[in-house]
JSON list of C-alpha atoms in Angstrom, two decimals:
[
{"chain": "A", "resi": 1, "resn": "UNK", "atom": "CA", "xyz": [35.05, -11.03, 25.27]},
{"chain": "A", "resi": 2, "resn": "UNK", "atom": "CA", "xyz": [37.15, -9.24, 22.68]},
{"chain": "A", "resi": 3, "resn": "UNK", "atom": "CA", "xyz": [39.16, -11.69, 19.99]},
{"chain": "A", "resi": 4, "resn": "UNK", "atom": "CA", "xyz": [41.61, -10.01, 18.82]},
{"chain": "A", "resi": 5, "resn": "UNK", "atom": "CA", "xyz": [43.78, -7.86, 21.77]},
{"chain": "A", "resi": 6, "resn": "UNK", "atom": "CA", "xyz": [44.23, -4.76, 19.68]},
{"chain": "A", "resi": 7, "resn": "UNK", "atom": "CA", "xyz": [47.45, -3.68, 21.94]},
{"chain": "A", "resi": 8, "resn": "UNK", "atom": "CA", "xyz": [48.95, -6.16, 20.74]},
{"chain": "A", "resi": 9, "resn": "UNK", "atom": "CA", "xyz": [49.43, -5.74, 17.19]},
{"chain": "A", "resi": 10, "resn": "UNK", "atom": "CA", "xyz": [50.02, -1.43, 17.93]},
{"chain": "A", "resi": 11, "resn": "UNK", "atom": "CA", "xyz": [53.29, -2.39, 20.25]},
{"chain": "A", "resi": 12, "resn": "UNK", "atom": "CA", "xyz": [54.92, -3.69, 16.90]},
{"chain": "A", "resi": 13, "resn": "UNK", "atom": "CA", "xyz": [52.89, -2.06, 14.02]},
{"chain": "A", "resi": 14, "resn": "UNK", "atom": "CA", "xyz": [50.28, 0.13, 12.47]},
{"chain": "A", "resi": 15, "resn": "UNK", "atom": "CA", "xyz": [46.56, -1.42, 12.99]},
{"chain": "A", "resi": 16, "resn": "UNK", "atom": "CA", "xyz": [46.96, -1.09, 8.78]},
{"chain": "A", "resi": 17, "resn": "UNK", "atom": "CA", "xyz": [49.75, -2.70, 8.19]},
{"chain": "A", "resi": 18, "resn": "UNK", "atom": "CA", "xyz": [50.30, -6.20, 7.00]},
{"chain": "A", "resi": 19, "resn": "UNK", "atom": "CA", "xyz": [49.91, -8.65, 10.28]},
{"chain": "A", "resi": 20, "resn": "UNK", "atom": "CA", "xyz": [52.14, -11.31, 7.50]},
{"chain": "A", "resi": 21, "resn": "UNK", "atom": "CA", "xyz": [54.61, -10.52, 5.00]},
{"chain": "A", "resi": 22, "resn": "UNK", "atom": "CA", "xyz": [56.89, -13.22, 3.23]},
{"chain": "A", "resi": 23, "resn": "UNK", "atom": "CA", "xyz": [59.94, -12.03, 1.00]},
{"chain": "A", "resi": 24, "resn": "UNK", "atom": "CA", "xyz": [61.59, -15.10, -0.79]},
{"chain": "A", "resi": 25, "resn": "UNK", "atom": "CA", "xyz": [60.91, -17.50, 2.06]},
{"chain": "A", "resi": 26, "resn": "UNK", "atom": "CA", "xyz": [62.35, -20.52, 1.12]},
{"chain": "A", "resi": 27, "resn": "UNK", "atom": "CA", "xyz": [62.54, -24.43, 3.55]},
{"chain": "A", "resi": 28, "resn": "UNK", "atom": "CA", "xyz": [65.77, -26.97, 2.93]},
{"chain": "A", "resi": 29, "resn": "UNK", "atom": "CA", "xyz": [65.96, -30.20, 4.90]},
{"chain": "A", "resi": 30, "resn": "UNK", "atom": "CA", "xyz": [67.85, -33.10, 4.77]},
{"chain": "A", "resi": 31, "resn": "UNK", "atom": "CA", "xyz": [65.58, -35.97, 5.76]},
{"chain": "A", "resi": 32, "resn": "UNK", "atom": "CA", "xyz": [67.29, -39.39, 5.04]},
{"chain": "A", "resi": 33, "resn": "UNK", "atom": "CA", "xyz": [70.43, -38.57, 3.50]},
{"chain": "A", "resi": 34, "resn": "UNK", "atom": "CA", "xyz": [68.29, -36.33, 1.09]},
{"chain": "A", "resi": 35, "resn": "UNK", "atom": "CA", "xyz": [67.86, -32.40, 0.26]},
{"chain": "A", "resi": 36, "resn": "UNK", "atom": "CA", "xyz": [64.16, -31.54, 0.45]},
{"chain": "A", "resi": 37, "resn": "UNK", "atom": "CA", "xyz": [62.76, -28.52, -0.69]},
{"chain": "A", "resi": 38, "resn": "UNK", "atom": "CA", "xyz": [59.60, -27.82, 1.11]},
{"chain": "A", "resi": 39, "resn": "UNK", "atom": "CA", "xyz": [59.44, -24.43, 0.11]},
{"chain": "A", "resi": 40, "resn": "UNK", "atom": "CA", "xyz": [60.89, -22.80, -2.88]},
{"chain": "A", "resi": 41, "resn": "UNK", "atom": "CA", "xyz": [60.85, -18.53, -2.89]},
{"chain": "A", "resi": 42, "resn": "UNK", "atom": "CA", "xyz": [56.67, -18.56, -1.68]},
{"chain": "A", "resi": 43, "resn": "UNK", "atom": "CA", "xyz": [56.01, -14.12, -1.79]},
{"chain": "A", "resi": 44, "resn": "UNK", "atom": "CA", "xyz": [52.88, -13.71, 0.74]},
{"chain": "A", "resi": 45, "resn": "UNK", "atom": "CA", "xyz": [51.19, -10.34, 2.27]},
{"chain": "A", "resi": 46, "resn": "UNK", "atom": "CA", "xyz": [48.13, -11.52, 4.58]},
{"chain": "A", "resi": 47, "resn": "UNK", "atom": "CA", "xyz": [46.73, -8.25, 6.19]},
{"chain": "A", "resi": 48, "resn": "UNK", "atom": "CA", "xyz": [44.68, -7.63, 9.32]},
{"chain": "A", "resi": 49, "resn": "UNK", "atom": "CA", "xyz": [41.09, -9.43, 9.19]},
{"chain": "A", "resi": 50, "resn": "UNK", "atom": "CA", "xyz": [41.47, -11.45, 6.44]},
{"chain": "A", "resi": 51, "resn": "UNK", "atom": "CA", "xyz": [40.41, -15.30, 6.56]},
{"chain": "A", "resi": 52, "resn": "UNK", "atom": "CA", "xyz": [42.98, -17.10, 4.24]},
{"chain": "A", "resi": 53, "resn": "UNK", "atom": "CA", "xyz": [42.92, -20.79, 3.53]},
{"chain": "A", "resi": 54, "resn": "UNK", "atom": "CA", "xyz": [45.30, -23.12, 1.86]},
{"chain": "A", "resi": 55, "resn": "UNK", "atom": "CA", "xyz": [45.09, -24.96, -0.43]},
{"chain": "A", "resi": 56, "resn": "UNK", "atom": "CA", "xyz": [47.31, -27.97, -2.19]},
{"chain": "A", "resi": 57, "resn": "UNK", "atom": "CA", "xyz": [48.44, -31.52, -3.09]},
{"chain": "A", "resi": 58, "resn": "UNK", "atom": "CA", "xyz": [50.12, -33.65, -0.03]},
{"chain": "A", "resi": 59, "resn": "UNK", "atom": "CA", "xyz": [54.12, -33.38, 0.75]},
{"chain": "A", "resi": 60, "resn": "UNK", "atom": "CA", "xyz": [53.22, -29.89, -1.31]},
{"chain": "A", "resi": 61, "resn": "UNK", "atom": "CA", "xyz": [54.46, -27.55, 1.79]},
{"chain": "A", "resi": 62, "resn": "UNK", "atom": "CA", "xyz": [50.99, -26.78, 3.36]},
{"chain": "A", "resi": 63, "resn": "UNK", "atom": "CA", "xyz": [52.08, -28.23, 7.06]},
{"chain": "A", "resi": 64, "resn": "UNK", "atom": "CA", "xyz": [55.52, -26.31, 6.41]},
{"chain": "A", "resi": 65, "resn": "UNK", "atom": "CA", "xyz": [54.28, -22.60, 5.68]},
{"chain": "A", "resi": 66, "resn": "UNK", "atom": "CA", "xyz": [51.85, -22.67, 8.59]},
{"chain": "A", "resi": 67, "resn": "UNK", "atom": "CA", "xyz": [54.89, -24.13, 10.97]},
{"chain": "A", "resi": 68, "resn": "UNK", "atom": "CA", "xyz": [56.76, -20.72, 9.78]},
{"chain": "A", "resi": 69, "resn": "UNK", "atom": "CA", "xyz": [53.86, -18.75, 10.26]},
{"chain": "A", "resi": 70, "resn": "UNK", "atom": "CA", "xyz": [53.30, -20.47, 13.50]},
{"chain": "A", "resi": 71, "resn": "UNK", "atom": "CA", "xyz": [56.70, -19.37, 14.47]},
{"chain": "A", "resi": 72, "resn": "UNK", "atom": "CA", "xyz": [56.83, -23.20, 15.58]},
{"chain": "A", "resi": 73, "resn": "UNK", "atom": "CA", "xyz": [59.81, -23.50, 12.47]},
{"chain": "A", "resi": 74, "resn": "UNK", "atom": "CA", "xyz": [62.48, -20.75, 10.51]},
{"chain": "A", "resi": 75, "resn": "UNK", "atom": "CA", "xyz": [63.00, -20.34, 7.08]},
{"chain": "A", "resi": 76, "resn": "UNK", "atom": "CA", "xyz": [65.80, -21.48, 4.99]},
{"chain": "A", "resi": 77, "resn": "UNK", "atom": "CA", "xyz": [66.64, -18.23, 3.43]},
{"chain": "A", "resi": 78, "resn": "UNK", "atom": "CA", "xyz": [64.69, -15.02, 3.16]},
{"chain": "A", "resi": 79, "resn": "UNK", "atom": "CA", "xyz": [62.48, -12.74, 4.56]},
{"chain": "A", "resi": 80, "resn": "UNK", "atom": "CA", "xyz": [58.94, -13.10, 7.33]},
{"chain": "A", "resi": 81, "resn": "UNK", "atom": "CA", "xyz": [57.69, -10.78, 9.51]},
{"chain": "A", "resi": 82, "resn": "UNK", "atom": "CA", "xyz": [55.06, -10.92, 11.84]},
{"chain": "A", "resi": 83, "resn": "UNK", "atom": "CA", "xyz": [54.51, -6.75, 12.05]},
{"chain": "A", "resi": 84, "resn": "UNK", "atom": "CA", "xyz": [57.80, -5.87, 12.09]},
{"chain": "A", "resi": 85, "resn": "UNK", "atom": "CA", "xyz": [59.27, -8.73, 13.77]},
{"chain": "A", "resi": 86, "resn": "UNK", "atom": "CA", "xyz": [61.63, -10.66, 11.29]},
{"chain": "A", "resi": 87, "resn": "UNK", "atom": "CA", "xyz": [60.21, -13.88, 12.44]},
{"chain": "A", "resi": 88, "resn": "UNK", "atom": "CA", "xyz": [63.70, -15.68, 10.56]},
{"chain": "A", "resi": 89, "resn": "UNK", "atom": "CA", "xyz": [66.27, -13.51, 13.20]},
{"chain": "A", "resi": 90, "resn": "UNK", "atom": "CA", "xyz": [63.38, -13.94, 16.00]},
{"chain": "A", "resi": 91, "resn": "UNK", "atom": "CA", "xyz": [65.02, -15.58, 19.24]},
{"chain": "A", "resi": 92, "resn": "UNK", "atom": "CA", "xyz": [63.74, -18.37, 21.11]},
{"chain": "A", "resi": 93, "resn": "UNK", "atom": "CA", "xyz": [63.24, -16.02, 23.89]},
{"chain": "A", "resi": 94, "resn": "UNK", "atom": "CA", "xyz": [60.62, -13.46, 21.45]},
{"chain": "A", "resi": 95, "resn": "UNK", "atom": "CA", "xyz": [59.48, -16.84, 19.41]},
{"chain": "A", "resi": 96, "resn": "UNK", "atom": "CA", "xyz": [57.89, -18.61, 22.90]},
{"chain": "A", "resi": 97, "resn": "UNK", "atom": "CA", "xyz": [56.22, -15.03, 23.79]},
{"chain": "A", "resi": 98, "resn": "UNK", "atom": "CA", "xyz": [54.32, -14.68, 19.52]},
{"chain": "A", "resi": 99, "resn": "UNK", "atom": "CA", "xyz": [53.58, -17.99, 20.39]},
{"chain": "A", "resi": 100, "resn": "UNK", "atom": "CA", "xyz": [52.42, -17.64, 23.48]},
{"chain": "A", "resi": 101, "resn": "UNK", "atom": "CA", "xyz": [51.17, -14.57, 23.93]},
{"chain": "A", "resi": 102, "resn": "UNK", "atom": "CA", "xyz": [49.66, -14.30, 19.76]},
{"chain": "A", "resi": 103, "resn": "UNK", "atom": "CA", "xyz": [49.11, -17.12, 17.49]},
{"chain": "A", "resi": 104, "resn": "UNK", "atom": "CA", "xyz": [46.44, -19.60, 18.79]},
{"chain": "A", "resi": 105, "resn": "UNK", "atom": "CA", "xyz": [46.11, -23.15, 16.72]},
{"chain": "A", "resi": 106, "resn": "UNK", "atom": "CA", "xyz": [43.53, -25.06, 16.05]},
{"chain": "A", "resi": 107, "resn": "UNK", "atom": "CA", "xyz": [44.15, -29.30, 15.08]},
{"chain": "A", "resi": 108, "resn": "UNK", "atom": "CA", "xyz": [42.52, -31.20, 12.73]},
{"chain": "A", "resi": 109, "resn": "UNK", "atom": "CA", "xyz": [42.64, -33.56, 16.26]},
{"chain": "A", "resi": 110, "resn": "UNK", "atom": "CA", "xyz": [41.42, -31.65, 19.02]},
{"chain": "A", "resi": 111, "resn": "UNK", "atom": "CA", "xyz": [44.73, -32.95, 21.01]},
{"chain": "A", "resi": 112, "resn": "UNK", "atom": "CA", "xyz": [42.89, -32.22, 23.67]},
{"chain": "A", "resi": 113, "resn": "UNK", "atom": "CA", "xyz": [43.94, -33.78, 27.25]},
{"chain": "A", "resi": 114, "resn": "UNK", "atom": "CA", "xyz": [41.33, -36.68, 28.25]},
{"chain": "A", "resi": 115, "resn": "UNK", "atom": "CA", "xyz": [41.95, -35.88, 31.87]},
{"chain": "A", "resi": 116, "resn": "UNK", "atom": "CA", "xyz": [40.90, -32.44, 31.58]},
{"chain": "A", "resi": 117, "resn": "UNK", "atom": "CA", "xyz": [37.72, -30.71, 31.11]},
{"chain": "A", "resi": 118, "resn": "UNK", "atom": "CA", "xyz": [36.44, -28.36, 28.92]},
{"chain": "A", "resi": 119, "resn": "UNK", "atom": "CA", "xyz": [37.76, -26.14, 31.17]},
{"chain": "A", "resi": 120, "resn": "UNK", "atom": "CA", "xyz": [40.92, -27.27, 32.50]},
{"chain": "A", "resi": 121, "resn": "UNK", "atom": "CA", "xyz": [42.12, -27.35, 28.62]},
{"chain": "A", "resi": 122, "resn": "UNK", "atom": "CA", "xyz": [41.26, -24.25, 27.41]},
{"chain": "A", "resi": 123, "resn": "UNK", "atom": "CA", "xyz": [42.73, -23.17, 30.75]},
{"chain": "A", "resi": 124, "resn": "UNK", "atom": "CA", "xyz": [46.12, -24.81, 29.47]},
{"chain": "A", "resi": 125, "resn": "UNK", "atom": "CA", "xyz": [46.61, -21.97, 26.98]},
{"chain": "A", "resi": 126, "resn": "UNK", "atom": "CA", "xyz": [46.67, -19.32, 29.68]},
{"chain": "A", "resi": 127, "resn": "UNK", "atom": "CA", "xyz": [50.16, -21.26, 31.30]},
{"chain": "A", "resi": 128, "resn": "UNK", "atom": "CA", "xyz": [52.45, -19.44, 29.77]},
{"chain": "A", "resi": 129, "resn": "UNK", "atom": "CA", "xyz": [51.28, -16.08, 30.48]},
{"chain": "A", "resi": 130, "resn": "UNK", "atom": "CA", "xyz": [51.59, -14.23, 34.10]},
{"chain": "A", "resi": 131, "resn": "UNK", "atom": "CA", "xyz": [47.92, -13.74, 34.41]},
{"chain": "A", "resi": 132, "resn": "UNK", "atom": "CA", "xyz": [46.38, -14.61, 37.68]},
{"chain": "A", "resi": 133, "resn": "UNK", "atom": "CA", "xyz": [43.61, -16.68, 38.86]},
{"chain": "A", "resi": 134, "resn": "UNK", "atom": "CA", "xyz": [40.87, -14.65, 38.66]},
{"chain": "A", "resi": 135, "resn": "UNK", "atom": "CA", "xyz": [41.87, -13.34, 35.90]},
{"chain": "A", "resi": 136, "resn": "UNK", "atom": "CA", "xyz": [42.29, -16.53, 34.16]},
{"chain": "A", "resi": 137, "resn": "UNK", "atom": "CA", "xyz": [38.94, -18.06, 34.98]},
{"chain": "A", "resi": 138, "resn": "UNK", "atom": "CA", "xyz": [36.64, -15.06, 33.60]},
{"chain": "A", "resi": 139, "resn": "UNK", "atom": "CA", "xyz": [38.71, -15.67, 30.22]},
{"chain": "A", "resi": 140, "resn": "UNK", "atom": "CA", "xyz": [38.46, -19.18, 30.54]},
{"chain": "A", "resi": 141, "resn": "UNK", "atom": "CA", "xyz": [34.76, -18.45, 31.14]},
{"chain": "A", "resi": 142, "resn": "UNK", "atom": "CA", "xyz": [34.51, -16.34, 28.16]},
{"chain": "A", "resi": 143, "resn": "UNK", "atom": "CA", "xyz": [35.80, -18.52, 26.09]},
{"chain": "A", "resi": 144, "resn": "UNK", "atom": "CA", "xyz": [34.10, -21.15, 26.16]},
{"chain": "A", "resi": 145, "resn": "UNK", "atom": "CA", "xyz": [30.71, -19.05, 26.32]},
{"chain": "A", "resi": 146, "resn": "UNK", "atom": "CA", "xyz": [32.58, -17.98, 22.64]},
{"chain": "A", "resi": 147, "resn": "UNK", "atom": "CA", "xyz": [32.69, -20.30, 21.13]},
{"chain": "A", "resi": 148, "resn": "UNK", "atom": "CA", "xyz": [28.40, -21.69, 22.56]},
{"chain": "A", "resi": 149, "resn": "UNK", "atom": "CA", "xyz": [29.96, -23.75, 25.09]},
{"chain": "A", "resi": 150, "resn": "UNK", "atom": "CA", "xyz": [29.56, -21.75, 28.68]},
{"chain": "A", "resi": 151, "resn": "UNK", "atom": "CA", "xyz": [26.93, -25.03, 30.04]},
{"chain": "A", "resi": 152, "resn": "UNK", "atom": "CA", "xyz": [29.65, -27.46, 29.19]},
{"chain": "A", "resi": 153, "resn": "UNK", "atom": "CA", "xyz": [32.79, -26.88, 31.05]},
{"chain": "A", "resi": 154, "resn": "UNK", "atom": "CA", "xyz": [32.96, -29.42, 33.63]},
{"chain": "A", "resi": 155, "resn": "UNK", "atom": "CA", "xyz": [32.75, -31.75, 30.90]},
{"chain": "A", "resi": 156, "resn": "UNK", "atom": "CA", "xyz": [35.55, -34.57, 29.84]},
{"chain": "A", "resi": 157, "resn": "UNK", "atom": "CA", "xyz": [35.92, -34.12, 25.84]},
{"chain": "A", "resi": 158, "resn": "UNK", "atom": "CA", "xyz": [35.22, -37.73, 26.30]},
{"chain": "A", "resi": 159, "resn": "UNK", "atom": "CA", "xyz": [31.76, -36.75, 27.32]},
{"chain": "A", "resi": 160, "resn": "UNK", "atom": "CA", "xyz": [31.94, -34.42, 23.90]},
{"chain": "A", "resi": 161, "resn": "UNK", "atom": "CA", "xyz": [30.79, -34.58, 20.50]},
{"chain": "A", "resi": 162, "resn": "UNK", "atom": "CA", "xyz": [33.35, -33.98, 18.19]},
{"chain": "A", "resi": 163, "resn": "UNK", "atom": "CA", "xyz": [32.27, -30.80, 17.40]},
{"chain": "A", "resi": 164, "resn": "UNK", "atom": "CA", "xyz": [31.95, -29.94, 20.66]},
{"chain": "A", "resi": 165, "resn": "UNK", "atom": "CA", "xyz": [35.10, -30.94, 21.20]},
{"chain": "A", "resi": 166, "resn": "UNK", "atom": "CA", "xyz": [36.75, -28.42, 18.28]},
{"chain": "A", "resi": 167, "resn": "UNK", "atom": "CA", "xyz": [34.92, -25.73, 19.70]},
{"chain": "A", "resi": 168, "resn": "UNK", "atom": "CA", "xyz": [36.61, -26.06, 22.98]},
{"chain": "A", "resi": 169, "resn": "UNK", "atom": "CA", "xyz": [39.46, -26.55, 20.94]},
{"chain": "A", "resi": 170, "resn": "UNK", "atom": "CA", "xyz": [39.09, -22.96, 19.59]},
{"chain": "A", "resi": 171, "resn": "UNK", "atom": "CA", "xyz": [38.19, -22.25, 23.12]},
{"chain": "A", "resi": 172, "resn": "UNK", "atom": "CA", "xyz": [41.68, -23.04, 23.86]},
{"chain": "A", "resi": 173, "resn": "UNK", "atom": "CA", "xyz": [42.94, -21.01, 21.01]},
{"chain": "A", "resi": 174, "resn": "UNK", "atom": "CA", "xyz": [41.43, -18.06, 20.95]},
{"chain": "A", "resi": 175, "resn": "UNK", "atom": "CA", "xyz": [41.34, -17.27, 25.24]},
{"chain": "A", "resi": 176, "resn": "UNK", "atom": "CA", "xyz": [44.71, -15.56, 24.60]},
{"chain": "A", "resi": 177, "resn": "UNK", "atom": "CA", "xyz": [42.94, -13.03, 22.67]},
{"chain": "A", "resi": 178, "resn": "UNK", "atom": "CA", "xyz": [45.63, -13.85, 20.13]},
{"chain": "A", "resi": 179, "resn": "UNK", "atom": "CA", "xyz": [45.95, -11.52, 16.59]},
{"chain": "A", "resi": 180, "resn": "UNK", "atom": "CA", "xyz": [45.76, -14.50, 14.60]},
{"chain": "A", "resi": 181, "resn": "UNK", "atom": "CA", "xyz": [43.99, -17.90, 14.78]},
{"chain": "A", "resi": 182, "resn": "UNK", "atom": "CA", "xyz": [45.93, -21.07, 12.09]},
{"chain": "A", "resi": 183, "resn": "UNK", "atom": "CA", "xyz": [44.22, -23.58, 11.72]},
{"chain": "A", "resi": 184, "resn": "UNK", "atom": "CA", "xyz": [45.15, -27.20, 10.27]},
{"chain": "A", "resi": 185, "resn": "UNK", "atom": "CA", "xyz": [42.33, -29.19, 9.06]},
{"chain": "A", "resi": 186, "resn": "UNK", "atom": "CA", "xyz": [39.77, -27.80, 11.06]},
{"chain": "A", "resi": 187, "resn": "UNK", "atom": "CA", "xyz": [36.67, -29.34, 10.02]},
{"chain": "A", "resi": 188, "resn": "UNK", "atom": "CA", "xyz": [39.03, -32.80, 8.79]},
{"chain": "A", "resi": 189, "resn": "UNK", "atom": "CA", "xyz": [37.13, -34.81, 11.81]},
{"chain": "A", "resi": 190, "resn": "UNK", "atom": "CA", "xyz": [33.99, -34.10, 11.12]},
{"chain": "A", "resi": 191, "resn": "UNK", "atom": "CA", "xyz": [30.60, -35.05, 9.77]},
{"chain": "A", "resi": 192, "resn": "UNK", "atom": "CA", "xyz": [28.94, -32.02, 7.21]},
{"chain": "A", "resi": 193, "resn": "UNK", "atom": "CA", "xyz": [26.38, -29.78, 9.68]},
{"chain": "A", "resi": 194, "resn": "UNK", "atom": "CA", "xyz": [29.61, -30.25, 12.42]},
{"chain": "A", "resi": 195, "resn": "UNK", "atom": "CA", "xyz": [31.69, -28.93, 9.35]},
{"chain": "A", "resi": 196, "resn": "UNK", "atom": "CA", "xyz": [29.39, -25.76, 8.59]},
{"chain": "A", "resi": 197, "resn": "UNK", "atom": "CA", "xyz": [28.72, -25.11, 12.11]},
{"chain": "A", "resi": 198, "resn": "UNK", "atom": "CA", "xyz": [32.78, -24.52, 13.19]},
{"chain": "A", "resi": 199, "resn": "UNK", "atom": "CA", "xyz": [33.13, -22.82, 9.47]},
{"chain": "A", "resi": 200, "resn": "UNK", "atom": "CA", "xyz": [30.30, -20.11, 10.75]},
{"chain": "A", "resi": 201, "resn": "UNK", "atom": "CA", "xyz": [32.87, -20.11, 14.25]},
{"chain": "A", "resi": 202, "resn": "UNK", "atom": "CA", "xyz": [35.86, -19.30, 12.34]},
{"chain": "A", "resi": 203, "resn": "UNK", "atom": "CA", "xyz": [33.83, -16.63, 10.41]},
{"chain": "A", "resi": 204, "resn": "UNK", "atom": "CA", "xyz": [31.93, -14.98, 13.03]},
{"chain": "A", "resi": 205, "resn": "UNK", "atom": "CA", "xyz": [36.36, -14.73, 14.82]},
{"chain": "A", "resi": 206, "resn": "UNK", "atom": "CA", "xyz": [37.43, -13.54, 11.79]},
{"chain": "A", "resi": 207, "resn": "UNK", "atom": "CA", "xyz": [34.64, -10.48, 11.60]},
{"chain": "A", "resi": 208, "resn": "UNK", "atom": "CA", "xyz": [35.62, -9.54, 15.21]},
{"chain": "A", "resi": 209, "resn": "UNK", "atom": "CA", "xyz": [38.57, -9.38, 13.88]},
{"chain": "A", "resi": 210, "resn": "UNK", "atom": "CA", "xyz": [41.33, -11.79, 14.29]},
{"chain": "A", "resi": 211, "resn": "UNK", "atom": "CA", "xyz": [42.89, -13.08, 11.54]},
{"chain": "A", "resi": 212, "resn": "UNK", "atom": "CA", "xyz": [42.02, -16.55, 9.49]},
{"chain": "A", "resi": 213, "resn": "UNK", "atom": "CA", "xyz": [44.48, -18.75, 8.27]},
{"chain": "A", "resi": 214, "resn": "UNK", "atom": "CA", "xyz": [43.83, -22.49, 7.67]},
{"chain": "A", "resi": 215, "resn": "UNK", "atom": "CA", "xyz": [44.84, -25.66, 5.72]},
{"chain": "A", "resi": 216, "resn": "UNK", "atom": "CA", "xyz": [42.45, -27.77, 3.92]},
{"chain": "A", "resi": 217, "resn": "UNK", "atom": "CA", "xyz": [41.74, -30.27, 1.12]},
{"chain": "A", "resi": 218, "resn": "UNK", "atom": "CA", "xyz": [38.17, -29.50, 1.21]},
{"chain": "A", "resi": 219, "resn": "UNK", "atom": "CA", "xyz": [36.85, -26.97, -0.76]},
{"chain": "A", "resi": 220, "resn": "UNK", "atom": "CA", "xyz": [33.71, -26.55, 0.56]},
{"chain": "A", "resi": 221, "resn": "UNK", "atom": "CA", "xyz": [35.87, -24.98, 4.03]},
{"chain": "A", "resi": 222, "resn": "UNK", "atom": "CA", "xyz": [38.29, -23.11, 1.22]},
{"chain": "A", "resi": 223, "resn": "UNK", "atom": "CA", "xyz": [35.41, -21.41, -1.40]},
{"chain": "A", "resi": 224, "resn": "UNK", "atom": "CA", "xyz": [34.21, -19.95, 2.56]},
{"chain": "A", "resi": 225, "resn": "UNK", "atom": "CA", "xyz": [37.67, -17.89, 2.95]},
{"chain": "A", "resi": 226, "resn": "UNK", "atom": "CA", "xyz": [38.29, -14.46, 1.19]},
{"chain": "A", "resi": 227, "resn": "UNK", "atom": "CA", "xyz": [41.06, -15.04, 0.13]},
{"chain": "A", "resi": 228, "resn": "UNK", "atom": "CA", "xyz": [42.23, -18.03, -1.46]},
{"chain": "A", "resi": 229, "resn": "UNK", "atom": "CA", "xyz": [46.18, -20.18, -1.65]},
{"chain": "A", "resi": 230, "resn": "UNK", "atom": "CA", "xyz": [47.39, -23.18, -3.21]},
{"chain": "A", "resi": 231, "resn": "UNK", "atom": "CA", "xyz": [50.82, -24.41, -2.47]},
{"chain": "A", "resi": 232, "resn": "UNK", "atom": "CA", "xyz": [52.60, -26.74, -4.58]},
{"chain": "A", "resi": 233, "resn": "UNK", "atom": "CA", "xyz": [55.68, -28.27, -5.57]},
{"chain": "A", "resi": 234, "resn": "UNK", "atom": "CA", "xyz": [57.01, -25.63, -2.98]},
{"chain": "A", "resi": 235, "resn": "UNK", "atom": "CA", "xyz": [55.64, -22.42, -4.55]},
{"chain": "A", "resi": 236, "resn": "UNK", "atom": "CA", "xyz": [52.43, -20.29, -3.44]},
{"chain": "A", "resi": 237, "resn": "UNK", "atom": "CA", "xyz": [49.52, -18.72, -6.27]},
{"chain": "A", "resi": 238, "resn": "UNK", "atom": "CA", "xyz": [46.26, -17.04, -5.77]},
{"chain": "A", "resi": 239, "resn": "UNK", "atom": "CA", "xyz": [43.75, -19.00, -6.76]},
{"chain": "A", "resi": 240, "resn": "UNK", "atom": "CA", "xyz": [40.31, -16.43, -5.56]},
{"chain": "A", "resi": 241, "resn": "UNK", "atom": "CA", "xyz": [37.82, -16.12, -8.02]}
]
């Protein structure tokens, strides 16, 4: 199974060019009558195949930045590019296509639908695509096998451990063969042993070519990354050692 679909990347940009480039990105919004400056001039470049973690205090802008990288929100000012696509000015239709095809999402709470089997949960990520039923079945089987759950496709979430549920969530994220995987505290609900298993899985996916960006409060997770960033008071600092 090819996790990162290189045809998507080459359709827009040279394979060696940055996956993301942010220049002076700001995000300001109004909350209960006051102005909140969530991001205050972020400059950032992320290259293909990097494993990047983002740490920082609660309220420092991590979730806001992740939403922008995921084409879920737009900057108030500045430039944010995914390949050669300017996300700040992209149309809603283009942003929807990017989310459906180029970016996988993994969350702390798994976000599995409890009445669907593991395979059905993974298949949900292919709903926006034009793939036929046979190709969808093949991709779902391959994704579950890739995360070590080939024999758990017919299990409901309640019949799986926390670590297995997160593996299903990762399979759902990679089944569309994205170029980027964005993870928000992906090990936050897991014990130490399960955390390390999930980290090993993410590292393996990164080694296969997918670009990994993980928000975490866990220093043990951050230490496994190739690059470590800290986001505080709306600005980014590279703390890689």
